[in-house]
Coordinates of C-alpha atoms in Angstrom, one line a residue:
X822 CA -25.6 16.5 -3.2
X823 CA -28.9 15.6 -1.7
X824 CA -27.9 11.7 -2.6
X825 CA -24.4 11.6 -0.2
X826 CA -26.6 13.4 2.3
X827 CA -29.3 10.4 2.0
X828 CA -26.9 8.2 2.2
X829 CA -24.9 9.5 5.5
X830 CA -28.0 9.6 6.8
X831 CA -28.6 5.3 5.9
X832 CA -25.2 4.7 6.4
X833 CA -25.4 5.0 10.6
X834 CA -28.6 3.0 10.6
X835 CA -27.2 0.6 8.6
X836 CA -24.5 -0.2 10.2
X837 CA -25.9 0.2 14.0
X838 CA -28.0 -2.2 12.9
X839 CA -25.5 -4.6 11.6
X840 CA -23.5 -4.2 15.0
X841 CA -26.7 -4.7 16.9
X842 CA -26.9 -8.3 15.0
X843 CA -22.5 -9.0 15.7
X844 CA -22.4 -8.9 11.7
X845 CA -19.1 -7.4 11.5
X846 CA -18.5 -7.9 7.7
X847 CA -21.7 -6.5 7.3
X848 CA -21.4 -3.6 9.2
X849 CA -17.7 -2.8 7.4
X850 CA -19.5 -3.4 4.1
X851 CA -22.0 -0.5 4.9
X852 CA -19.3 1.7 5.8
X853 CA -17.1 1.2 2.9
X854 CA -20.6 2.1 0.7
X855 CA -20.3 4.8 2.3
X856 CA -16.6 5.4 1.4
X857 CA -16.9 5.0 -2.2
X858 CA -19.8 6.8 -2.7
X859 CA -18.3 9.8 -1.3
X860 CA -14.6 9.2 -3.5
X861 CA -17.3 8.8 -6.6
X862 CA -19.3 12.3 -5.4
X863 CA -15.8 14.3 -5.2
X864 CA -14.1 12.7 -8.2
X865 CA -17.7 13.2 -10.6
X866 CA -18.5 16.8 -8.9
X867 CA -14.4 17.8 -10.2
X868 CA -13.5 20.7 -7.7
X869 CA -10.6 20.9 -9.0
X870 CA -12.2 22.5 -12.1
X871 CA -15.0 24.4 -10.5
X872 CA -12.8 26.1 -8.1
X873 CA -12.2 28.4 -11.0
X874 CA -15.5 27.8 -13.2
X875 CA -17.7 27.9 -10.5
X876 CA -16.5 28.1 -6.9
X877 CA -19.5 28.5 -5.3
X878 CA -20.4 24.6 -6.5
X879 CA -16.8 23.7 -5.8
X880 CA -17.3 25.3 -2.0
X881 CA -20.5 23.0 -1.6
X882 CA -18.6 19.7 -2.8
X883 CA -16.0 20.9 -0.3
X884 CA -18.4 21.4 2.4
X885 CA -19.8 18.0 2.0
X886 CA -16.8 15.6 1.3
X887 CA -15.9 17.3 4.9
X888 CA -19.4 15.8 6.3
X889 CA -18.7 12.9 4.6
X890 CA -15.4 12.7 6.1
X891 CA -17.0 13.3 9.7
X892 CA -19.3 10.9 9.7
X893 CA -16.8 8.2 8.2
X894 CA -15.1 8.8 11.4
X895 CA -17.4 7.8 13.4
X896 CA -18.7 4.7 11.7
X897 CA -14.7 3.5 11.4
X898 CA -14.0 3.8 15.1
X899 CA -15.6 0.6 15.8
X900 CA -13.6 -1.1 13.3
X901 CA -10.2 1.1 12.7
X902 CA -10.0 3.4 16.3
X903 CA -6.9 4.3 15.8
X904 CA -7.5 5.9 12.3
X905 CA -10.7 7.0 13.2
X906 CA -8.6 9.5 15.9
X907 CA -6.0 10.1 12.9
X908 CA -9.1 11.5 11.0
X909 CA -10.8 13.5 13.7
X910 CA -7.2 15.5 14.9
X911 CA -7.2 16.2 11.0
X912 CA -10.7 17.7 11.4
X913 CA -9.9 19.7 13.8
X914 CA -12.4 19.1 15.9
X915 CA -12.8 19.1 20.1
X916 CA -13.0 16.0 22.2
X917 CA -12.5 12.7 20.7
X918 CA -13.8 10.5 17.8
X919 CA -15.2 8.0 20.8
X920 CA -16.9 11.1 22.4
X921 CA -18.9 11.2 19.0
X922 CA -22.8 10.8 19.0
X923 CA -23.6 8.0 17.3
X924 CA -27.4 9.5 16.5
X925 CA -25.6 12.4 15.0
X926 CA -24.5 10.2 11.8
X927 CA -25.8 12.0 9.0
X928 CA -26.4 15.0 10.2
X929 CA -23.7 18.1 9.0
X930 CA -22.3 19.1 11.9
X931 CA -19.0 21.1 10.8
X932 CA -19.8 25.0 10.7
X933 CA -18.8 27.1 7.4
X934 CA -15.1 28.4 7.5
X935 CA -14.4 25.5 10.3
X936 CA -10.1 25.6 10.0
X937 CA -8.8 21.9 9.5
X938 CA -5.8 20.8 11.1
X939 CA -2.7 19.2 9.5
X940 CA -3.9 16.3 6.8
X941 CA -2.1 13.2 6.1
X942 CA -1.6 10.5 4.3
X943 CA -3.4 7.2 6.0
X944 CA -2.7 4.4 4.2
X945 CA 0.2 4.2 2.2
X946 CA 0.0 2.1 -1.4
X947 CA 2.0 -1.2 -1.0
X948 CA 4.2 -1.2 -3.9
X949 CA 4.0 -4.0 -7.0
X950 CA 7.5 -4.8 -6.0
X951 CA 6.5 -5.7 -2.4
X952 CA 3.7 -7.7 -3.6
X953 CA 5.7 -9.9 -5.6
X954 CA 8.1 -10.9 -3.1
X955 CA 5.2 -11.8 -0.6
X956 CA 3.8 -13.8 -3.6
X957 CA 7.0 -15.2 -4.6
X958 CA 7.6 -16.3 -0.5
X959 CA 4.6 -17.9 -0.1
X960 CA 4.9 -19.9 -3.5
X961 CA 8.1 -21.4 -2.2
X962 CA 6.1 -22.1 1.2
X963 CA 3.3 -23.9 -0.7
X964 CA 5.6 -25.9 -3.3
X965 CA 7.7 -26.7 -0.3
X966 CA 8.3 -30.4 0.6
X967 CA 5.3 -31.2 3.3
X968 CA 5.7 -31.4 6.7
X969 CA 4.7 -35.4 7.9
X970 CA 2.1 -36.1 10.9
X971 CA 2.7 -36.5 14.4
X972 CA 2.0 -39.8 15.4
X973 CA -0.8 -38.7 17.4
X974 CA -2.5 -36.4 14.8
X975 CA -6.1 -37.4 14.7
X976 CA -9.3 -35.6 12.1
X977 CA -9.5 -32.6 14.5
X978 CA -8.7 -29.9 12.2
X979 CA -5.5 -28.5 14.5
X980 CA -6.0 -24.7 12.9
X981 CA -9.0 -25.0 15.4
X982 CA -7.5 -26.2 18.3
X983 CA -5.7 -24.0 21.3
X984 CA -3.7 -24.7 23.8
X985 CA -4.0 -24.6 27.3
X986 CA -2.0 -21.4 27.4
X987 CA -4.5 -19.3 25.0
X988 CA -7.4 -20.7 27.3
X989 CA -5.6 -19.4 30.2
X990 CA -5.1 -16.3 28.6
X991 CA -9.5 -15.7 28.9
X992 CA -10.1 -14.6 31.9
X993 CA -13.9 -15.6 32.8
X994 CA -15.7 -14.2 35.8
X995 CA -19.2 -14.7 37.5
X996 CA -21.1 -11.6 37.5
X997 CA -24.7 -11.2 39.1
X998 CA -26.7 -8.1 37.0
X999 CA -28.1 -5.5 39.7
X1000 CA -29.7 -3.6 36.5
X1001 CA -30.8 -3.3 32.7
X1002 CA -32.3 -0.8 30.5
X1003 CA -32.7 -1.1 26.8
X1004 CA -30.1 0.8 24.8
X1005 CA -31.8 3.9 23.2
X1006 CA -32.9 3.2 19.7
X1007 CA -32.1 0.0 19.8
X1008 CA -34.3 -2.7 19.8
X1009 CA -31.4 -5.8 20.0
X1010 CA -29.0 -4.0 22.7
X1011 CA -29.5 -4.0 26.5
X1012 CA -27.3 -2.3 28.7
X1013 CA -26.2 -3.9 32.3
X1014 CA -24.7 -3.2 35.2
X1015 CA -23.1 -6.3 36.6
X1016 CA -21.3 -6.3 39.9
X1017 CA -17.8 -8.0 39.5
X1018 CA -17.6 -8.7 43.2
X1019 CA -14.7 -5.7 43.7
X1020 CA -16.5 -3.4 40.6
X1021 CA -19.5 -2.7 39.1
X1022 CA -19.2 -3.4 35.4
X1023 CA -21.3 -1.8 32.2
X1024 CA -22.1 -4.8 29.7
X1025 CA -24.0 -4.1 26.5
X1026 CA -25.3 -7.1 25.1
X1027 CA -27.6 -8.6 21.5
X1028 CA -30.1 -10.3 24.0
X1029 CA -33.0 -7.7 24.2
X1030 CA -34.8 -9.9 21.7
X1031 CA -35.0 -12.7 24.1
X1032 CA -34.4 -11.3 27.5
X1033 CA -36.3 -8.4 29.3
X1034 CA -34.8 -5.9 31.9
X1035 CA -36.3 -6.8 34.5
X1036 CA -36.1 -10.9 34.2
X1037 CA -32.0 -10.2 34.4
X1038 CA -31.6 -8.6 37.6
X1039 CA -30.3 -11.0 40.0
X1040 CA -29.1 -13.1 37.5
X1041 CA -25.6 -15.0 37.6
X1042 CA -24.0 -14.5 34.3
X1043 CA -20.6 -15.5 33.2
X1044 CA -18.5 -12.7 31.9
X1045 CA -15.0 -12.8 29.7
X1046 CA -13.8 -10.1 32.0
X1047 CA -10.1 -9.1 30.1
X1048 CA -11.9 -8.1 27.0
X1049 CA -10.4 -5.3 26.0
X1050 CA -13.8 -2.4 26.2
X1051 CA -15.0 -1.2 23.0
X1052 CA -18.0 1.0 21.9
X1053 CA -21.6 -0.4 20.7
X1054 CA -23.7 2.3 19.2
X1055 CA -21.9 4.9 21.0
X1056 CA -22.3 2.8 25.1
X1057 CA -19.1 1.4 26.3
X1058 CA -19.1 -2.0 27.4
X1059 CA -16.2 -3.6 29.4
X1060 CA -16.4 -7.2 28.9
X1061 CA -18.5 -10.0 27.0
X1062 CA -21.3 -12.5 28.4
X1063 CA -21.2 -15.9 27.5
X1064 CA -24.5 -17.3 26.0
X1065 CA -25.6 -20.0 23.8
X1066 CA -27.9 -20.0 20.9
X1067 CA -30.0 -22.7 19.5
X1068 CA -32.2 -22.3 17.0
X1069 CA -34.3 -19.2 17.4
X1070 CA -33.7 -19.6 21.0
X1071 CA -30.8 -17.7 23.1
X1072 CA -30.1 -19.0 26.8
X1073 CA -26.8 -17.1 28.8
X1074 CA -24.8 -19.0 30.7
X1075 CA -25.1 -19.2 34.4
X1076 CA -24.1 -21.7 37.4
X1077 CA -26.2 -24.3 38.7
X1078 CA -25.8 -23.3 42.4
X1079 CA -25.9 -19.7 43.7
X1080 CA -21.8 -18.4 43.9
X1081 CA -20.4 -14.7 44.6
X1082 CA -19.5 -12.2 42.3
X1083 CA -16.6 -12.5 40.8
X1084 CA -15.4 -16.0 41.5
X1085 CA -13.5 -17.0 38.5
X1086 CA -14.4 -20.0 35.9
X1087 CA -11.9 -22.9 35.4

């Protein structure tokens, strides 16, 4: 018991920090941990036995794998929002998953004799049969006779090329920052407020390691500004900056020459 409480407790650390540092894989790795430590705790603790042996022990397994459950939710939003919400409706609980505390991770927050809502089924198995055919399809792709060059291919590996249409698609904006403050326990994340020209704009950003408040305000910064907002340690931002890092050195990127708010890049 104590050990899945340890570890929900490690878990939101571990993966705020992870975000904090844009390590993505990372962070889903130390959810998943999290994920199969709980599916080890239920299937070892057997409720399914204790409910008549013991069911006071299998009342506390309950009560946890329901914590558990909790606090997955909130470290998934990031990465799966839309199951994240699934889970919460099924927990019956007020508000929304993106509402959620992040600093709350680990804690127990669902009361004794807390009704759950309807449960279902989130990710259906993909059957052996389905499998095969998608292995079977792409064999025939691969064996398939190859397709010859264009006569202007060059070495520029095309699977990393775009088009002039998916550039067009990024919408980049000048933004000038008119504040910052750090993002609470956080020591990578800065949250700014960048006017957009027609809207003032929340950013959170991994550049408090090389940046301090107060040097940004003023600034010119170059935002992607149709990025669609998500959540970083529980503060929405609503857009991207631009930077380039070299070394152990971070610089954003700005304009040489002083321009308006929300001018847009080409």
């Amino acid at each position: 018991d104590q050990e899945l409480i340890a570890r929900m407790k490690t878990a939101g650390q571990e993966v705020g920090e992870a975000l904090d540092r844009f390590q993505f894989k990372e962070a889903t790795r130390r959810f998943m941990d999290l994920a199969r430590f709980a599916n080890k705790y239920f299937n070892d603790s057997e409720p399914w036995k204790t409910r008549k042996t013991d069911p006071e022990r299998c009342g506390t397994t309950l009560n946890l794998c329901v914590q558990a459950t909790y606090n997955l939710a909130v470290l998934m939003e990031p990465f799966l929002p839309f199951t994240a919400a699934k889970v919460w409706k099924m927990l019956n609980l007020p508000g929304t998953v993106q509402e959620a505390q992040w600093d709350r991770i680990g804690e127990l927050p669902i009361a004794d004799q807390h009704p759950l809502g309807t449960v279902e089924i989130l990710f259906r198995k993909i059957e052996d049969a389905a499998i095969e055919a998608e292995i079977a399809r792409l064999k025939q792709a691969l064996e398939g006779e190859p397709q010859p060059e264009p006569e202007d291919a060059t070495e520029t590996d095309d699977s990393a090329m775009i088009t002039i249409d998916d550039f067009q698609k990024v919408q980049l904006k000048s933004g000038r920052v008119v504040a910052a403050e750090p993002v609470p326990k956080s020591d990578r994340l800065l949250k700014l407020q960048v006017d957009m020209g027609r809207e003032t704009r929340q950013l959170v950003a991994g550049i408090a390691q090389y940046y301090q408040p107060e040097e940004l305000i003023g600034k010119t910064v170059i935002v992607v500004a149709n990025l669609k907002p998500a959540k970083i340690r529980g503060v929405e931002s609503q857009g991207m900056l631009l930077a380039v890092k070299d070394g152990d050195k971070l610089s954003l990127l700005t304009t040489d020459r002083p321009v308006s708010p929300g001018k847009p890049v080409s």
